[in-house]
Amino acid sequence: MFQRGPLCACVCVCVTIGGVEVENGDRIIGGVEVQNYTIPYQASLQYNNFHFCGATLISSLWLVTAAHCWRPSHLFKVVLSEHHLSANEGVEQWFNVSNVIVHYMYNYRTFDNDIMLVKLDRPAVLNSRVQPVTMPTADTPALRTDTTCAVSGWGLTKVYNDYLSPVLRVVDVDFIPSCQYYYYFRITNNMICAGSRFGGKDSCQGDSGGPLICKNNFEGIVSWGIGCANPYYPGVYTKVRNYLSWINWVVQNDAINTN
């Protein structure tokens, strides 16, 4: 098992993937560049101004990411409204981190319960470029076999290289309910799989902690996989809807303790 952690001039046509506007330009592990800040909940976690993991904004103060992205809170920053990692586009919002909370049952060997909450040092300014993600609820229907999802991030642009994408990219992937058939006994009830049975579409190193969006709901967190975009080895994601009570408990108790 491998965690998915850190490690052009063309004619473009606008298309849509998972409700996100993108440019159909150079493809990377099946993905394309996101345009017009159409993923307003996507965040970049950065150490010394270098991206190492993705995260998802769930409120003006809190983000969700993968537990294997853990760093001491004083050693990294959060960037919202980010697109090009090496360019100052004038709309980014930078934050220090006041707290990080890893799930109490996280298993670093199996990646079970691979989820972590990150609290910003101040509320984000919500606007057209920065908005919390839509969370599933107890009444949200179960995902179906034919569901198409979208995963985004600044991860590797090609398999077997060490270069992160300089721009935010997104790829459409299929929800795969029979994930146990591909990974045998490594899948728990806290994990879901998405990708392509025949490979070519996947998240990869550097995308860790980022969002998997299905039917406009935040359903998964990029967690692990065997290689990237390999046939019969889809990406494995933390199942967000299993942690709704835990997320709400942490956020509510923090609000009580700070008042």
PDB file of C-alpha atoms in Angstrom:
ATOM      1  CA  MET A   1       0.000   0.000   0.000  1.00  0.00           C
ATOM      2  CA  PHE A   2       1.175   3.500  -0.775  1.00  0.00           C
ATOM      3  CA  GLN A   3      -0.204   6.700   0.694  1.00  0.00           C
ATOM      4  CA  ARG A   4      -0.827   9.440  -1.834  1.00  0.00           C
ATOM      5  CA  GLY A   5       1.146  12.034   0.053  1.00  0.00           C
ATOM      6  CA  PRO A   6       3.679  14.620  -0.981  1.00  0.00           C
ATOM      7  CA  LEU A   7       6.374  13.700  -2.633  1.00  0.00           C
ATOM      8  CA  CYS A   8       1.480  24.861 -21.984  1.00  0.00           C
ATOM      9  CA  ALA A   9       0.715  26.499 -24.977  1.00  0.00           C
ATOM     10  CA  CYS A  10      -2.224  24.762 -26.702  1.00  0.00           C
ATOM     11  CA  VAL A  11      -5.661  25.269 -28.198  1.00  0.00           C
ATOM     12  CA  CYS A  12      -8.211  24.589 -25.447  1.00  0.00           C
ATOM     13  CA  VAL A  13     -11.919  23.832 -25.390  1.00  0.00           C
ATOM     14  CA  CYS A  14     -14.012  24.277 -22.240  1.00  0.00           C
ATOM     15  CA  VAL A  15     -15.714  21.132 -20.956  1.00  0.00           C
ATOM     16  CA  THR A  16     -17.286  20.035 -17.659  1.00  0.00           C
ATOM     17  CA  ILE A  17     -16.189  17.249 -15.320  1.00  0.00           C
ATOM     18  CA  GLY A  18     -18.286  16.515 -12.261  1.00  0.00           C
ATOM     19  CA  GLY A  19     -19.881  19.968 -12.502  1.00  0.00           C
ATOM     20  CA  VAL A  20     -16.481  21.678 -12.677  1.00  0.00           C
ATOM     21  CA  GLU A  21     -15.487  23.835 -15.641  1.00  0.00           C
ATOM     22  CA  VAL A  22     -12.126  22.790 -17.080  1.00  0.00           C
ATOM     23  CA  GLU A  23      -9.991  23.248 -20.134  1.00  0.00           C
ATOM     24  CA  ASN A  24      -9.523  20.221 -22.337  1.00  0.00           C
ATOM     25  CA  GLY A  25      -5.787  20.670 -22.721  1.00  0.00           C
ATOM     26  CA  ASP A  26      -2.810  18.541 -21.709  1.00  0.00           C
ATOM     27  CA  ARG A  27      -4.115  15.486 -19.880  1.00  0.00           C
ATOM     28  CA  ILE A  28      -2.452  14.165 -16.692  1.00  0.00           C
ATOM     29  CA  ILE A  29      -3.365  10.684 -15.457  1.00  0.00           C
ATOM     30  CA  GLY A  30      -6.691  11.281 -17.160  1.00  0.00           C
ATOM     31  CA  GLY A  31      -7.178  14.792 -15.730  1.00  0.00           C
ATOM     32  CA  VAL A  32      -7.430  18.357 -16.979  1.00  0.00           C
ATOM     33  CA  GLU A  33      -6.782  21.846 -15.627  1.00  0.00           C
ATOM     34  CA  VAL A  34      -9.515  23.471 -13.566  1.00  0.00           C
ATOM     35  CA  GLN A  35     -10.605  26.910 -14.738  1.00  0.00           C
ATOM     36  CA  ASN A  36     -12.278  29.927 -13.131  1.00  0.00           C
ATOM     37  CA  TYR A  37     -11.848  28.765  -9.510  1.00  0.00           C
ATOM     38  CA  THR A  38     -14.753  26.348  -9.892  1.00  0.00           C
ATOM     39  CA  ILE A  39     -13.572  24.205  -6.966  1.00  0.00           C
ATOM     40  CA  PRO A  40     -13.935  26.855  -4.214  1.00  0.00           C
ATOM     41  CA  TYR A  41     -13.598  24.330  -1.368  1.00  0.00           C
ATOM     42  CA  GLN A  42     -10.170  23.041  -2.471  1.00  0.00           C
ATOM     43  CA  ALA A  43      -7.230  23.982  -0.249  1.00  0.00           C
ATOM     44  CA  SER A  44      -3.477  23.518  -0.480  1.00  0.00           C
ATOM     45  CA  LEU A  45      -1.482  22.584   2.621  1.00  0.00           C
ATOM     46  CA  GLN A  46       2.013  24.065   2.320  1.00  0.00           C
ATOM     47  CA  TYR A  47       5.304  23.733   4.173  1.00  0.00           C
ATOM     48  CA  ASN A  48       7.924  26.399   3.410  1.00  0.00           C
ATOM     49  CA  ASN A  49       5.693  27.515   0.510  1.00  0.00           C
ATOM     50  CA  PHE A  50       5.710  24.026  -1.012  1.00  0.00           C
ATOM     51  CA  HIS A  51       2.483  22.082  -1.473  1.00  0.00           C
ATOM     52  CA  PHE A  52       2.419  18.694   0.246  1.00  0.00           C
ATOM     53  CA  CYS A  53      -1.284  17.759   0.585  1.00  0.00           C
ATOM     54  CA  GLY A  54      -4.764  18.826  -0.389  1.00  0.00           C
ATOM     55  CA  ALA A  55      -7.664  19.590   1.945  1.00  0.00           C
ATOM     56  CA  THR A  56     -11.357  20.467   1.776  1.00  0.00           C
ATOM     57  CA  LEU A  57     -13.029  23.493   3.366  1.00  0.00           C
ATOM     58  CA  ILE A  58     -16.126  22.481   5.359  1.00  0.00           C
ATOM     59  CA  SER A  59     -16.759  25.812   7.126  1.00  0.00           C
ATOM     60  CA  SER A  60     -15.120  29.213   7.406  1.00  0.00           C
ATOM     61  CA  LEU A  61     -12.795  27.836  10.119  1.00  0.00           C
ATOM     62  CA  TRP A  62     -12.379  24.110   9.461  1.00  0.00           C
ATOM     63  CA  LEU A  63     -10.965  21.830   6.784  1.00  0.00           C
ATOM     64  CA  VAL A  64     -10.872  18.076   6.355  1.00  0.00           C
ATOM     65  CA  THR A  65      -7.800  16.241   5.068  1.00  0.00           C
ATOM     66  CA  ALA A  66      -6.099  12.850   5.428  1.00  0.00           C
ATOM     67  CA  ALA A  67      -4.527  11.866   8.740  1.00  0.00           C
ATOM     68  CA  HIS A  68      -1.364  10.754   6.966  1.00  0.00           C
ATOM     69  CA  CYS A  69      -0.878  14.412   5.958  1.00  0.00           C
ATOM     70  CA  TRP A  70      -0.245  15.295   9.620  1.00  0.00           C
ATOM     71  CA  ARG A  71       2.320  17.937  10.463  1.00  0.00           C
ATOM     72  CA  PRO A  72       2.627  19.959  13.698  1.00  0.00           C
ATOM     73  CA  SER A  73       0.246  22.902  13.367  1.00  0.00           C
ATOM     74  CA  HIS A  74       3.042  25.497  13.526  1.00  0.00           C
ATOM     75  CA  LEU A  75       4.928  23.951  10.607  1.00  0.00           C
ATOM     76  CA  PHE A  76       2.463  24.438   7.766  1.00  0.00           C
ATOM     77  CA  LYS A  77       0.027  26.923   6.285  1.00  0.00           C
ATOM     78  CA  VAL A  78      -3.280  26.654   4.424  1.00  0.00           C
ATOM     79  CA  VAL A  79      -3.905  28.405   1.115  1.00  0.00           C
ATOM     80  CA  LEU A  80      -7.428  28.929  -0.224  1.00  0.00           C
ATOM     81  CA  SER A  81      -8.356  30.278  -3.657  1.00  0.00           C
ATOM     82  CA  GLU A  82      -5.128  28.776  -4.978  1.00  0.00           C
ATOM     83  CA  HIS A  83      -4.703  27.791  -8.615  1.00  0.00           C
ATOM     84  CA  HIS A  84      -1.101  28.146  -9.800  1.00  0.00           C
ATOM     85  CA  LEU A  85       1.253  27.080  -7.017  1.00  0.00           C
ATOM     86  CA  SER A  86       4.169  29.247  -8.099  1.00  0.00           C
ATOM     87  CA  ALA A  87       2.216  32.357  -9.139  1.00  0.00           C
ATOM     88  CA  ASN A  88       0.777  35.116  -6.962  1.00  0.00           C
ATOM     89  CA  GLU A  89      -2.599  35.693  -8.582  1.00  0.00           C
ATOM     90  CA  GLY A  90      -3.778  38.199  -5.988  1.00  0.00           C
ATOM     91  CA  VAL A  91      -6.829  36.269  -4.785  1.00  0.00           C
ATOM     92  CA  GLU A  92      -5.185  33.716  -2.505  1.00  0.00           C
ATOM     93  CA  GLN A  93      -6.034  33.587   1.192  1.00  0.00           C
ATOM     94  CA  TRP A  94      -3.188  32.426   3.462  1.00  0.00           C
ATOM     95  CA  PHE A  95      -3.730  31.072   6.970  1.00  0.00           C
ATOM     96  CA  ASN A  96      -1.749  29.773   9.884  1.00  0.00           C
ATOM     97  CA  VAL A  97      -3.122  26.688  11.613  1.00  0.00           C
ATOM     98  CA  SER A  98      -4.381  26.840  15.202  1.00  0.00           C
ATOM     99  CA  ASN A  99      -5.130  23.128  15.653  1.00  0.00           C
ATOM    100  CA  VAL A 100      -4.931  19.737  13.958  1.00  0.00           C
ATOM    101  CA  ILE A 101      -7.010  16.793  15.167  1.00  0.00           C
ATOM    102  CA  VAL A 102      -6.285  13.299  13.881  1.00  0.00           C
ATOM    103  CA  HIS A 103      -9.066  10.731  14.226  1.00  0.00           C
ATOM    104  CA  TYR A 104      -8.551   8.827  17.459  1.00  0.00           C
ATOM    105  CA  MET A 105      -8.700   5.438  15.665  1.00  0.00           C
ATOM    106  CA  TYR A 106      -6.394   6.241  12.746  1.00  0.00           C
ATOM    107  CA  ASN A 107      -4.177   3.279  11.857  1.00  0.00           C
ATOM    108  CA  TYR A 108      -1.045   4.398  10.007  1.00  0.00           C
ATOM    109  CA  ARG A 109      -0.327   0.830   8.849  1.00  0.00           C
ATOM    110  CA  THR A 110      -3.681   0.129   7.193  1.00  0.00           C
ATOM    111  CA  PHE A 111      -4.830   3.757   6.633  1.00  0.00           C
ATOM    112  CA  ASP A 112      -8.123   2.936   8.321  1.00  0.00           C
ATOM    113  CA  ASN A 113      -9.810   6.119   9.646  1.00  0.00           C
ATOM    114  CA  ASP A 114      -7.447   8.244   7.522  1.00  0.00           C
ATOM    115  CA  ILE A 115      -9.051  11.578   8.369  1.00  0.00           C
ATOM    116  CA  MET A 116      -7.883  14.749  10.122  1.00  0.00           C
ATOM    117  CA  LEU A 117      -9.458  18.110  10.934  1.00  0.00           C
ATOM    118  CA  VAL A 118      -7.521  21.350  10.476  1.00  0.00           C
ATOM    119  CA  LYS A 119      -8.590  24.592  12.158  1.00  0.00           C
ATOM    120  CA  LEU A 120      -7.589  27.943  10.666  1.00  0.00           C
ATOM    121  CA  ASP A 121      -6.208  30.722  12.848  1.00  0.00           C
ATOM    122  CA  ARG A 122      -9.057  32.988  11.700  1.00  0.00           C
ATOM    123  CA  PRO A 123     -12.231  32.597   9.607  1.00  0.00           C
ATOM    124  CA  ALA A 124     -11.822  32.484   5.845  1.00  0.00           C
ATOM    125  CA  VAL A 125     -13.455  35.237   3.807  1.00  0.00           C
ATOM    126  CA  LEU A 126     -16.187  33.465   1.872  1.00  0.00           C
ATOM    127  CA  ASN A 127     -16.759  34.649  -1.681  1.00  0.00           C
ATOM    128  CA  SER A 128     -17.191  33.234  -5.180  1.00  0.00           C
ATOM    129  CA  ARG A 129     -13.726  31.647  -5.012  1.00  0.00           C
ATOM    130  CA  VAL A 130     -13.882  30.341  -1.436  1.00  0.00           C
ATOM    131  CA  GLN A 131     -16.893  28.325  -0.279  1.00  0.00           C
ATOM    132  CA  PRO A 132     -17.411  25.306   1.998  1.00  0.00           C
ATOM    133  CA  VAL A 133     -18.123  21.989   0.333  1.00  0.00           C
ATOM    134  CA  THR A 134     -21.558  20.354   0.439  1.00  0.00           C
ATOM    135  CA  MET A 135     -21.503  17.534   2.973  1.00  0.00           C
ATOM    136  CA  PRO A 136     -23.576  14.338   2.652  1.00  0.00           C
ATOM    137  CA  THR A 137     -26.235  13.763   5.314  1.00  0.00           C
ATOM    138  CA  ALA A 138     -27.815  10.742   6.950  1.00  0.00           C
ATOM    139  CA  ASP A 139     -30.514  10.925   4.270  1.00  0.00           C
ATOM    140  CA  THR A 140     -28.143  11.115   1.292  1.00  0.00           C
ATOM    141  CA  PRO A 141     -28.761   8.044  -0.923  1.00  0.00           C
ATOM    142  CA  ALA A 142     -25.994   5.459  -1.135  1.00  0.00           C
ATOM    143  CA  LEU A 143     -23.673   5.792  -4.111  1.00  0.00           C
ATOM    144  CA  ARG A 144     -24.599   3.651  -7.100  1.00  0.00           C
ATOM    145  CA  THR A 145     -22.324   1.646  -9.361  1.00  0.00           C
ATOM    146  CA  ASP A 146     -22.867   4.042 -12.259  1.00  0.00           C
ATOM    147  CA  THR A 147     -21.976   7.178 -10.244  1.00  0.00           C
ATOM    148  CA  THR A 148     -19.327   9.442 -11.754  1.00  0.00           C
ATOM    149  CA  CYS A 149     -17.250  11.420  -9.269  1.00  0.00           C
ATOM    150  CA  ALA A 150     -14.537  14.074  -9.527  1.00  0.00           C
ATOM    151  CA  VAL A 151     -11.219  14.226  -7.666  1.00  0.00           C
ATOM    152  CA  SER A 152      -8.943  17.269  -7.733  1.00  0.00           C
ATOM    153  CA  GLY A 153      -5.461  18.283  -6.654  1.00  0.00           C
ATOM    154  CA  TRP A 154      -1.938  19.324  -7.544  1.00  0.00           C
ATOM    155  CA  GLY A 155      -0.556  15.769  -7.546  1.00  0.00           C
ATOM    156  CA  LEU A 156       1.905  14.133  -9.922  1.00  0.00           C
ATOM    157  CA  THR A 157       1.167  14.769 -13.584  1.00  0.00           C
ATOM    158  CA  LYS A 158       2.728  11.510 -14.752  1.00  0.00           C
ATOM    159  CA  VAL A 159       3.303   8.145 -13.153  1.00  0.00           C
ATOM    160  CA  TYR A 160       6.890   7.512 -11.993  1.00  0.00           C
ATOM    161  CA  ASN A 161       8.026  11.137 -11.864  1.00  0.00           C
ATOM    162  CA  ASP A 162       8.512  13.554  -8.984  1.00  0.00           C
ATOM    163  CA  TYR A 163       6.922  16.712 -10.391  1.00  0.00           C
ATOM    164  CA  LEU A 164       3.692  18.056  -8.951  1.00  0.00           C
ATOM    165  CA  SER A 165       1.255  19.814 -11.231  1.00  0.00           C
ATOM    166  CA  PRO A 166       1.792  23.593 -11.015  1.00  0.00           C
ATOM    167  CA  VAL A 167      -1.949  24.140 -11.518  1.00  0.00           C
ATOM    168  CA  LEU A 168      -5.039  22.608  -9.953  1.00  0.00           C
ATOM    169  CA  ARG A 169      -6.378  19.692 -11.980  1.00  0.00           C
ATOM    170  CA  VAL A 170      -9.450  17.471 -11.854  1.00  0.00           C
ATOM    171  CA  VAL A 171     -10.307  14.039 -13.216  1.00  0.00           C
ATOM    172  CA  ASP A 172     -13.608  12.177 -13.479  1.00  0.00           C
ATOM    173  CA  VAL A 173     -13.558   8.716 -11.909  1.00  0.00           C
ATOM    174  CA  ASP A 174     -16.154   5.987 -11.463  1.00  0.00           C
ATOM    175  CA  PHE A 175     -17.348   4.889  -8.043  1.00  0.00           C
ATOM    176  CA  ILE A 176     -16.382   1.220  -7.689  1.00  0.00           C
ATOM    177  CA  PRO A 177     -18.456  -0.580  -5.036  1.00  0.00           C
ATOM    178  CA  SER A 178     -16.712  -3.953  -5.425  1.00  0.00           C
ATOM    179  CA  CYS A 179     -13.387  -2.587  -4.178  1.00  0.00           C
ATOM    180  CA  GLN A 180     -12.660  -5.654  -2.049  1.00  0.00           C
ATOM    181  CA  TYR A 181     -12.232  -7.688  -5.240  1.00  0.00           C
ATOM    182  CA  TYR A 182      -9.237  -5.527  -6.201  1.00  0.00           C
ATOM    183  CA  TYR A 183      -7.574  -5.174  -2.802  1.00  0.00           C
ATOM    184  CA  TYR A 184      -8.814  -8.347  -1.066  1.00  0.00           C
ATOM    185  CA  PHE A 185      -8.741  -7.890   2.708  1.00  0.00           C
ATOM    186  CA  ARG A 186      -7.234  -4.399   2.788  1.00  0.00           C
ATOM    187  CA  ILE A 187     -10.502  -2.504   2.418  1.00  0.00           C
ATOM    188  CA  THR A 188     -12.488  -1.602   5.551  1.00  0.00           C
ATOM    189  CA  ASN A 189     -15.996  -0.220   5.883  1.00  0.00           C
ATOM    190  CA  ASN A 190     -14.425   3.227   6.240  1.00  0.00           C
ATOM    191  CA  MET A 191     -13.040   3.195   2.694  1.00  0.00           C
ATOM    192  CA  ILE A 192     -14.484   3.553  -0.790  1.00  0.00           C
ATOM    193  CA  CYS A 193     -12.838   3.155  -4.192  1.00  0.00           C
ATOM    194  CA  ALA A 194     -13.021   5.216  -7.347  1.00  0.00           C
ATOM    195  CA  GLY A 195     -11.111   5.185 -10.610  1.00  0.00           C
ATOM    196  CA  SER A 196     -11.182   3.181 -13.804  1.00  0.00           C
ATOM    197  CA  ARG A 197     -11.107  -0.609 -13.936  1.00  0.00           C
ATOM    198  CA  PHE A 198      -8.795  -0.340 -16.914  1.00  0.00           C
ATOM    199  CA  GLY A 199      -6.538   2.352 -15.464  1.00  0.00           C
ATOM    200  CA  GLY A 200      -5.613   5.759 -16.856  1.00  0.00           C
ATOM    201  CA  LYS A 201      -7.690   7.829 -14.398  1.00  0.00           C
ATOM    202  CA  ASP A 202      -6.626   8.331 -10.812  1.00  0.00           C
ATOM    203  CA  SER A 203      -5.359  10.592  -8.053  1.00  0.00           C
ATOM    204  CA  CYS A 204      -1.679  10.280  -7.196  1.00  0.00           C
ATOM    205  CA  GLN A 205       1.077  11.456  -4.828  1.00  0.00           C
ATOM    206  CA  GLY A 206       0.486  15.086  -3.853  1.00  0.00           C
ATOM    207  CA  ASP A 207      -3.296  14.710  -4.127  1.00  0.00           C
ATOM    208  CA  SER A 208      -3.540  13.190  -0.639  1.00  0.00           C
ATOM    209  CA  GLY A 209      -6.175  14.733   1.591  1.00  0.00           C
ATOM    210  CA  GLY A 210      -8.047  16.231  -1.351  1.00  0.00           C
ATOM    211  CA  PRO A 211     -11.764  15.852  -2.087  1.00  0.00           C
ATOM    212  CA  LEU A 212     -13.688  13.198  -3.974  1.00  0.00           C
ATOM    213  CA  ILE A 213     -17.012  14.748  -5.012  1.00  0.00           C
ATOM    214  CA  CYS A 214     -19.934  12.550  -6.063  1.00  0.00           C
ATOM    215  CA  LYS A 215     -23.314  14.015  -7.029  1.00  0.00           C
ATOM    216  CA  ASN A 216     -22.104  17.359  -5.637  1.00  0.00           C
ATOM    217  CA  ASN A 217     -21.424  15.867  -2.186  1.00  0.00           C
ATOM    218  CA  PHE A 218     -18.087  15.475  -0.400  1.00  0.00           C
ATOM    219  CA  GLU A 219     -17.874  11.678  -0.288  1.00  0.00           C
ATOM    220  CA  GLY A 220     -14.173  10.819  -0.096  1.00  0.00           C
ATOM    221  CA  ILE A 221     -10.688  11.900   0.978  1.00  0.00           C
ATOM    222  CA  VAL A 222      -7.707  10.865  -1.156  1.00  0.00           C
ATOM    223  CA  SER A 223      -5.966   8.214   0.954  1.00  0.00           C
ATOM    224  CA  TRP A 224      -3.973   5.413  -0.690  1.00  0.00           C
ATOM    225  CA  GLY A 225      -3.594   2.974  -3.568  1.00  0.00           C
ATOM    226  CA  ILE A 226      -1.160   0.659  -5.295  1.00  0.00           C
ATOM    227  CA  GLY A 227       0.689   2.860  -7.751  1.00  0.00           C
ATOM    228  CA  CYS A 228      -1.370   5.417  -9.684  1.00  0.00           C
ATOM    229  CA  ALA A 229      -3.826   4.803 -12.520  1.00  0.00           C
ATOM    230  CA  ASN A 230      -2.926   1.118 -12.740  1.00  0.00           C
ATOM    231  CA  PRO A 231      -5.523  -1.261 -14.219  1.00  0.00           C
ATOM    232  CA  TYR A 232      -7.546  -3.068 -11.532  1.00  0.00           C
ATOM    233  CA  TYR A 233      -6.105  -0.925  -8.725  1.00  0.00           C
ATOM    234  CA  PRO A 234      -8.471   2.034  -8.225  1.00  0.00           C
ATOM    235  CA  GLY A 235      -7.772   4.852  -5.796  1.00  0.00           C
ATOM    236  CA  VAL A 236      -8.881   4.288  -2.203  1.00  0.00           C
ATOM    237  CA  TYR A 237     -10.645   7.101  -0.328  1.00  0.00           C
ATOM    238  CA  THR A 238     -11.713   7.658   3.258  1.00  0.00           C
ATOM    239  CA  LYS A 239     -15.516   7.394   3.380  1.00  0.00           C
ATOM    240  CA  VAL A 240     -16.557  10.842   4.603  1.00  0.00           C
ATOM    241  CA  ARG A 241     -20.154   9.992   5.500  1.00  0.00           C
ATOM    242  CA  ASN A 242     -18.882   7.597   8.199  1.00  0.00           C
ATOM    243  CA  TYR A 243     -17.377  10.551  10.080  1.00  0.00           C
ATOM    244  CA  LEU A 244     -20.168  13.131  10.059  1.00  0.00           C
ATOM    245  CA  SER A 245     -20.917  12.660  13.771  1.00  0.00           C
ATOM    246  CA  TRP A 246     -17.237  12.860  14.698  1.00  0.00           C
ATOM    247  CA  ILE A 247     -16.703  16.012  12.622  1.00  0.00           C
ATOM    248  CA  ASN A 248     -19.753  17.700  14.150  1.00  0.00           C
ATOM    249  CA  TRP A 249     -18.687  16.679  17.679  1.00  0.00           C
ATOM    250  CA  VAL A 250     -15.179  18.113  17.255  1.00  0.00           C
ATOM    251  CA  VAL A 251     -16.384  21.386  15.734  1.00  0.00           C
ATOM    252  CA  GLN A 252     -19.167  21.908  18.288  1.00  0.00           C
ATOM    253  CA  ASN A 253     -16.975  21.094  21.287  1.00  0.00           C
ATOM    254  CA  ASP A 254     -14.258  23.412  20.021  1.00  0.00           C
ATOM    255  CA  ALA A 255     -16.801  26.218  19.760  1.00  0.00           C
ATOM    256  CA  ILE A 256     -17.940  25.568  23.351  1.00  0.00           C
ATOM    257  CA  ASN A 257     -14.385  25.453  24.686  1.00  0.00           C
ATOM    258  CA  THR A 258     -13.357  28.714  23.010  1.00  0.00           C
ATOM    259  CA  ASN A 259     -16.393  30.663  24.232  1.00  0.00           C
TER     260      ASN A 259
END
